[in-house]
Short mmCIF file of C-alpha atoms and ligand atoms in Angstrom, two decimals:
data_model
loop_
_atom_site.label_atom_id
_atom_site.label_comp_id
_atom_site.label_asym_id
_atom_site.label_seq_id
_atom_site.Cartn_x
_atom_site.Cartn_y
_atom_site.Cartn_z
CA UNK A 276 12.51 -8.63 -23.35
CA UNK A 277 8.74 -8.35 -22.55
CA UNK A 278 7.65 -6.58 -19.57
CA UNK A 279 5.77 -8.02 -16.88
CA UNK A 280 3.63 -7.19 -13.77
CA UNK A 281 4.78 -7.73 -10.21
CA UNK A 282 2.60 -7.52 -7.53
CA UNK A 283 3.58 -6.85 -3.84
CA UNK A 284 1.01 -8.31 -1.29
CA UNK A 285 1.49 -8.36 2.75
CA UNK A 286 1.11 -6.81 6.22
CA UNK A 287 1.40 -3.87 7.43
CA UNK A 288 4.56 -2.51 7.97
CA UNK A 289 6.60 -5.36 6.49
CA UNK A 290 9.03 -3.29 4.26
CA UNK A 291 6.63 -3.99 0.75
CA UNK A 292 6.98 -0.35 -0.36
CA UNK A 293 10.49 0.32 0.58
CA UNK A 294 11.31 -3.22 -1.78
CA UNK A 295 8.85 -2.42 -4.52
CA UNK A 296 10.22 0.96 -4.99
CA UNK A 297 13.99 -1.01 -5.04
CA UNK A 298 12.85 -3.29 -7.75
CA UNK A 299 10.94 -0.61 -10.33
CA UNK A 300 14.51 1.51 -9.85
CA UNK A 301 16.08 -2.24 -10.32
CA UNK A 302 14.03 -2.75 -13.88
CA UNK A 303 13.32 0.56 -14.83
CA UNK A 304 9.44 0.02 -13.87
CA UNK A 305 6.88 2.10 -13.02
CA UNK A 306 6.13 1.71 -9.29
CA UNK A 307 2.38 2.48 -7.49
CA UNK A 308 1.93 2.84 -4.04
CA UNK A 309 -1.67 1.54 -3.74
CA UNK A 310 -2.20 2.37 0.19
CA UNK A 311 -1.24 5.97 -1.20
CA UNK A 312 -4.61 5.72 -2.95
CA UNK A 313 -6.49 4.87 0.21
CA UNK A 314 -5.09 7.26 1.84
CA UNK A 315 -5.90 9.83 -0.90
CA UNK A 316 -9.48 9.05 -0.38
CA UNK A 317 -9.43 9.48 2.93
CA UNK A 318 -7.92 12.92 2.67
CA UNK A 319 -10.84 13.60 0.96
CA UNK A 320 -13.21 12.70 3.51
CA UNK A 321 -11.78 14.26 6.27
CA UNK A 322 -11.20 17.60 4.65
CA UNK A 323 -15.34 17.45 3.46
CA UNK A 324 -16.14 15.84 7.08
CA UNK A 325 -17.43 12.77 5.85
CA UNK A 326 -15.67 11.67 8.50
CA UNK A 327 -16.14 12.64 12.64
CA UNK A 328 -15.30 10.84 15.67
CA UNK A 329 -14.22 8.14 13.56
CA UNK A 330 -17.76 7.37 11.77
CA UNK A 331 -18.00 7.42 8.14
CA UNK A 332 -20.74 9.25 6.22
CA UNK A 333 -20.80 6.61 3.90
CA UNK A 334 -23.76 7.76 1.70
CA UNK A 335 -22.18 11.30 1.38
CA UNK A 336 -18.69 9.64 0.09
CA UNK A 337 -20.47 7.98 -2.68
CA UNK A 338 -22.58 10.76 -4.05
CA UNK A 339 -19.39 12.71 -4.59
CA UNK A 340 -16.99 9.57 -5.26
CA UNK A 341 -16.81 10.09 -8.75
CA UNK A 342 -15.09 13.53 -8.68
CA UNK A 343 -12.04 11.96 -6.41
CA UNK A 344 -9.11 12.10 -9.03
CA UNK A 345 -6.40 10.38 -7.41
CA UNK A 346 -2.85 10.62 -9.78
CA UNK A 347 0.63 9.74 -9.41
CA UNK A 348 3.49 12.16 -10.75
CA UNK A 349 7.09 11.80 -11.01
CA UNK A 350 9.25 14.40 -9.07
CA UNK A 351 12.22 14.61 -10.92
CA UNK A 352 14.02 16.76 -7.80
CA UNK A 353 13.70 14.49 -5.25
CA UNK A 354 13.34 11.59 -8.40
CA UNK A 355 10.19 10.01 -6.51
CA UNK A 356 6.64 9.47 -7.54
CA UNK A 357 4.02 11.55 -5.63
CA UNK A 358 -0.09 11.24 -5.05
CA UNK A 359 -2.08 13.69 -6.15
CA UNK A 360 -5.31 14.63 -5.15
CA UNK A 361 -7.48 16.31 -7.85
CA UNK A 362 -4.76 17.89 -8.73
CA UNK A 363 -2.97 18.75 -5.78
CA UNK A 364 -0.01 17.60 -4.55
CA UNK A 365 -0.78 15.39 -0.99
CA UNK A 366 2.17 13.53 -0.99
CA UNK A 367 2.86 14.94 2.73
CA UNK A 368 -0.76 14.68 4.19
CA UNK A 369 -1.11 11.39 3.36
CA UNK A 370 1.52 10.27 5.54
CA UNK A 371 0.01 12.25 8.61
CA UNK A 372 -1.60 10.21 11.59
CA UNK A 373 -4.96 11.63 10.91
CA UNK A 374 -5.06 9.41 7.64
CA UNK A 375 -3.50 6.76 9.26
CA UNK A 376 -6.15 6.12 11.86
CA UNK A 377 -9.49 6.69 9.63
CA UNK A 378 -7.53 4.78 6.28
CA UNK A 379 -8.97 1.33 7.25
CA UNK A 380 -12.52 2.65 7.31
CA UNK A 381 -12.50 3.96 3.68
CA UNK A 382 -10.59 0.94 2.51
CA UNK A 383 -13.90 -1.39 3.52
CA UNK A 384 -15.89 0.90 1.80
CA UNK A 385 -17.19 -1.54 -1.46
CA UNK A 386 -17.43 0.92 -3.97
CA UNK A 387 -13.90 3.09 -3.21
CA UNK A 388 -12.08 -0.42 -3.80
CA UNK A 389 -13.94 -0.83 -7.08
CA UNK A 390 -12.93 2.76 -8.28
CA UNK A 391 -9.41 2.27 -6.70
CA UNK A 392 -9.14 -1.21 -8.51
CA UNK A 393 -10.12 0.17 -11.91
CA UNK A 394 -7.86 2.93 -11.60
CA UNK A 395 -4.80 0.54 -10.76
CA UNK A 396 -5.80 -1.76 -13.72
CA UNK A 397 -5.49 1.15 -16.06
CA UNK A 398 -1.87 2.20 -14.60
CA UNK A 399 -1.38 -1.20 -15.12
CA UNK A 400 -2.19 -1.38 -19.10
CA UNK A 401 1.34 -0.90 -20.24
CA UNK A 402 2.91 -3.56 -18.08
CA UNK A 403 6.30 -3.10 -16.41
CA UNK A 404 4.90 -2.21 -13.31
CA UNK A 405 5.29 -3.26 -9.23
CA UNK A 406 2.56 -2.24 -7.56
CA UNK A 407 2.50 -3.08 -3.65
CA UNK A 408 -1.02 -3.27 -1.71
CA UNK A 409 -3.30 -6.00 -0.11
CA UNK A 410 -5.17 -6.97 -2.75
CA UNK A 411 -3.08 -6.59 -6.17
CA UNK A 412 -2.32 -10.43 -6.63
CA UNK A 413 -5.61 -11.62 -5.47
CA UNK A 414 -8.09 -9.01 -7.20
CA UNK A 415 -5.97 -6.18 -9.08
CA UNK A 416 -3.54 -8.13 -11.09
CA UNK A 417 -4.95 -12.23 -10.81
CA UNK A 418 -2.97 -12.86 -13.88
CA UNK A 419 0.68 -11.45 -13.02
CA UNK A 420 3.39 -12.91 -13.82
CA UNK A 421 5.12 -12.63 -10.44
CA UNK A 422 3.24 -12.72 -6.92
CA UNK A 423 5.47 -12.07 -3.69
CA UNK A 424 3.52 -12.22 -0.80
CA UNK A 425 5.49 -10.51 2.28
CA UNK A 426 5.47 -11.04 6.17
CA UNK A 427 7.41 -10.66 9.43
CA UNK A 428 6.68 -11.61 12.52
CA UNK A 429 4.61 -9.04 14.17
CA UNK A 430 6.91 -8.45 17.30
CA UNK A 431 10.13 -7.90 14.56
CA UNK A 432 7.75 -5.46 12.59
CA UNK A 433 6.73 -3.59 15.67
CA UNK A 434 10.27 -3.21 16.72
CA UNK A 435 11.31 -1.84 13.23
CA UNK A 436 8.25 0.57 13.03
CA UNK A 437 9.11 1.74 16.74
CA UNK A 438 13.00 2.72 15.63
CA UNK A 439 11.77 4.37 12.95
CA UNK A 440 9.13 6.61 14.89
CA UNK A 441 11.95 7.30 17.63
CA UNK A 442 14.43 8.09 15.23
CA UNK A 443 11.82 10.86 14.00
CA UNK A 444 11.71 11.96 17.25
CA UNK A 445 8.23 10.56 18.39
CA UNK A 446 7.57 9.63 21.42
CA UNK A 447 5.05 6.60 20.80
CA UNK A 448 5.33 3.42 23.13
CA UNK A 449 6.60 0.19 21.45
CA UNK A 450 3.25 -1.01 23.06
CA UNK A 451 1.50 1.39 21.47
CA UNK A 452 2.77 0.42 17.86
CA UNK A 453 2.26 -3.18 18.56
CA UNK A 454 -1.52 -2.40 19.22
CA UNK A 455 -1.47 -0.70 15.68
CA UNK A 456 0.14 -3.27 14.04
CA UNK A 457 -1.93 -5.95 15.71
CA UNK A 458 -5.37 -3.71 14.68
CA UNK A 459 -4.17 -3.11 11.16
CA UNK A 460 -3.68 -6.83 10.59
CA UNK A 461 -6.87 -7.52 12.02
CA UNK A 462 -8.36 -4.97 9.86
CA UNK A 463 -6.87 -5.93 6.61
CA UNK A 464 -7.59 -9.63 6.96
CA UNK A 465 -11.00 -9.92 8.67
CA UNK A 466 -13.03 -7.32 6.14
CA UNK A 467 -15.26 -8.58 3.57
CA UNK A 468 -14.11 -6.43 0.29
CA UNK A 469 -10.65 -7.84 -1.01
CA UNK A 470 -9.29 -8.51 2.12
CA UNK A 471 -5.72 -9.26 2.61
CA UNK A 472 -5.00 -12.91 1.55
CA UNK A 473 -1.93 -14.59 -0.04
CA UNK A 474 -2.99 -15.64 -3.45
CA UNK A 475 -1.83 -19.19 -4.34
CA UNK A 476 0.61 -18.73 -6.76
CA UNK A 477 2.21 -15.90 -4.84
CA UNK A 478 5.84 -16.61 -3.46
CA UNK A 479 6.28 -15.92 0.16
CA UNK A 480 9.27 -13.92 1.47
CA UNK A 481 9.43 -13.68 5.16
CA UNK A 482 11.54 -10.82 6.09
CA UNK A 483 11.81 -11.45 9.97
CA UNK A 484 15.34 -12.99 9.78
CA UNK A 485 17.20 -11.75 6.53
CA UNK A 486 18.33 -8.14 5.40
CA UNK A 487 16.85 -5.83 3.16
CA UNK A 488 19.58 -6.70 0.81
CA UNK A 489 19.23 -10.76 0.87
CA UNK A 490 15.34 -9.81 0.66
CA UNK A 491 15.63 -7.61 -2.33
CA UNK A 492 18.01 -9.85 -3.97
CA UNK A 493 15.53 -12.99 -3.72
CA UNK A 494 12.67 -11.14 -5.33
CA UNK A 495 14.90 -9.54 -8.35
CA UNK A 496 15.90 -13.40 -8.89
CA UNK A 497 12.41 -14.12 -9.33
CA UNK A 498 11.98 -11.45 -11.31
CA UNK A 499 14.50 -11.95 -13.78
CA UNK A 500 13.47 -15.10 -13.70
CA UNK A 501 10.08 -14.61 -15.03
CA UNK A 502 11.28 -11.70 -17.59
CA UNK A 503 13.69 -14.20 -18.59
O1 DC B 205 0.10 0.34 2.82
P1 DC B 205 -0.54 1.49 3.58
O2 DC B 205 -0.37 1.44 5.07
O3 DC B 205 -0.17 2.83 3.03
O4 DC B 205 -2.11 1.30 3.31
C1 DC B 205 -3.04 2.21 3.81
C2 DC B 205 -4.36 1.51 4.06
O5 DC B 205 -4.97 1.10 2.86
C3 DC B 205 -4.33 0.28 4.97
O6 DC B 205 -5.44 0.41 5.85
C4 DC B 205 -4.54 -0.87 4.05
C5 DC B 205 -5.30 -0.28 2.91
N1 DC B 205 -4.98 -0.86 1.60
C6 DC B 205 -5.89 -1.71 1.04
O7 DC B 205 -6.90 -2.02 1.66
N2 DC B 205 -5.66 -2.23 -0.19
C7 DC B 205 -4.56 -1.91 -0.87
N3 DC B 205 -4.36 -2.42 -2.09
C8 DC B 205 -3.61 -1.04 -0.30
C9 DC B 205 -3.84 -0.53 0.96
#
């Protein structure tokens, strides 16, 4: 049975890495968290303050771009895959609202996609992969074999994202997280370097009225589909 690449398109907060992961478990695939990269990157620039009061010192990114390493390993405890930055574990950090509000800068940044792109081609030379993103169907992976493109209404994701944060114990606003999730979406569609886009050939799953389990179960028919 020959292995193929899936890529994993869509909004923000639409449930893309929570399925992808599902599906590599599903078909014994490798699974990369391409947002993880971004983030990664960013990381970087905050901890060498190329970025203050929410400006980048884009010049001072790229003369130092080429030493970013940015890895995945497998944790065999907790059995997930985590990022690495040169060669430390950021897995964590990543996550942290500091990255989260400065991500979208570094993800316009030309040159940081192209690295990031290369690097995802290269994890992708083996195939039996999902790899979830913005860009994967439209720029990474053009030629996969299976496309999903995912969405939700923005109100549904909003409420989801919200649950989540309270059950954490934050004490974030719905209105607050509807703002982000409006901004991100505006962000990942409206800039000029691979911005999010459904690629033609991709196959849309909207999430807003089904269960993880109906939704999961759609794209492992597609994917046994095109292994098949
Ligand atoms: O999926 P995420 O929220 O972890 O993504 C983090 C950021 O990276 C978000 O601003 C979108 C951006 N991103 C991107 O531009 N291209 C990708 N392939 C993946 C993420």
């Amino acid at each position: 049975m020959g292995k193929i690449i899936i890529a994993i398109d869509g909004y923000s907060s639409c449930g893309k890495s929570t399925m992808a992961k599902q599906m590599a478990k599903s078909l014994n695939y490798i699974y990369i968290d391409t947002g993880a990269m971004y983030r990664a990157v960013t990381l970087f620039a905050l901890r060498n303050g190329f970025l203050s009061k929410g400006e980048l010192n884009q010049s001072e990114l790229l003369d130092v771009l080429h030493t970013i390493d940015v890895a995945f390993k497998h944790n065999s405890t907790t059995n997930t895959s985590e990022t690495f930055l040169n060669g430390k574990n950021v897995e964590e950090e990543i996550r942290g609202l500091e990255v989260s509000s400065h991500v979208s800068k570094i993800a316009q940044v030309k040159e940081v996609r192209a690295k990031m792109v290369d690097l995802q081609r290269e994890m992708g030379k083996d195939r039996g992969l999902v790899m979830d993103g913005r860009d994967i169907g439209t720029v990474v992976f053009p030629n996969a074999e299976l496309k999903i493109f995912m969405t939700a209404d923005y109100k549904i994701r909003a409420q989801r994202r919200f649950d989540e944060l309270q059950a954490k114990g934050d004490t974030i606003t719905y209105e607050a997280v509807l703002d982000n999730i409006n901004s991100r979406d505006m962000d990942d569609t409206s800039r000029t370097e691979n911005p999010l886009i459904q690629a033609d050939d991709a196959i849309v799953i909207d999430n807003s009225n089904i269960t993880p389990e109906e939704q999961l179960q759609i794209a492992l028919n597609h994917a046994h589909n095109k292994i098949a």
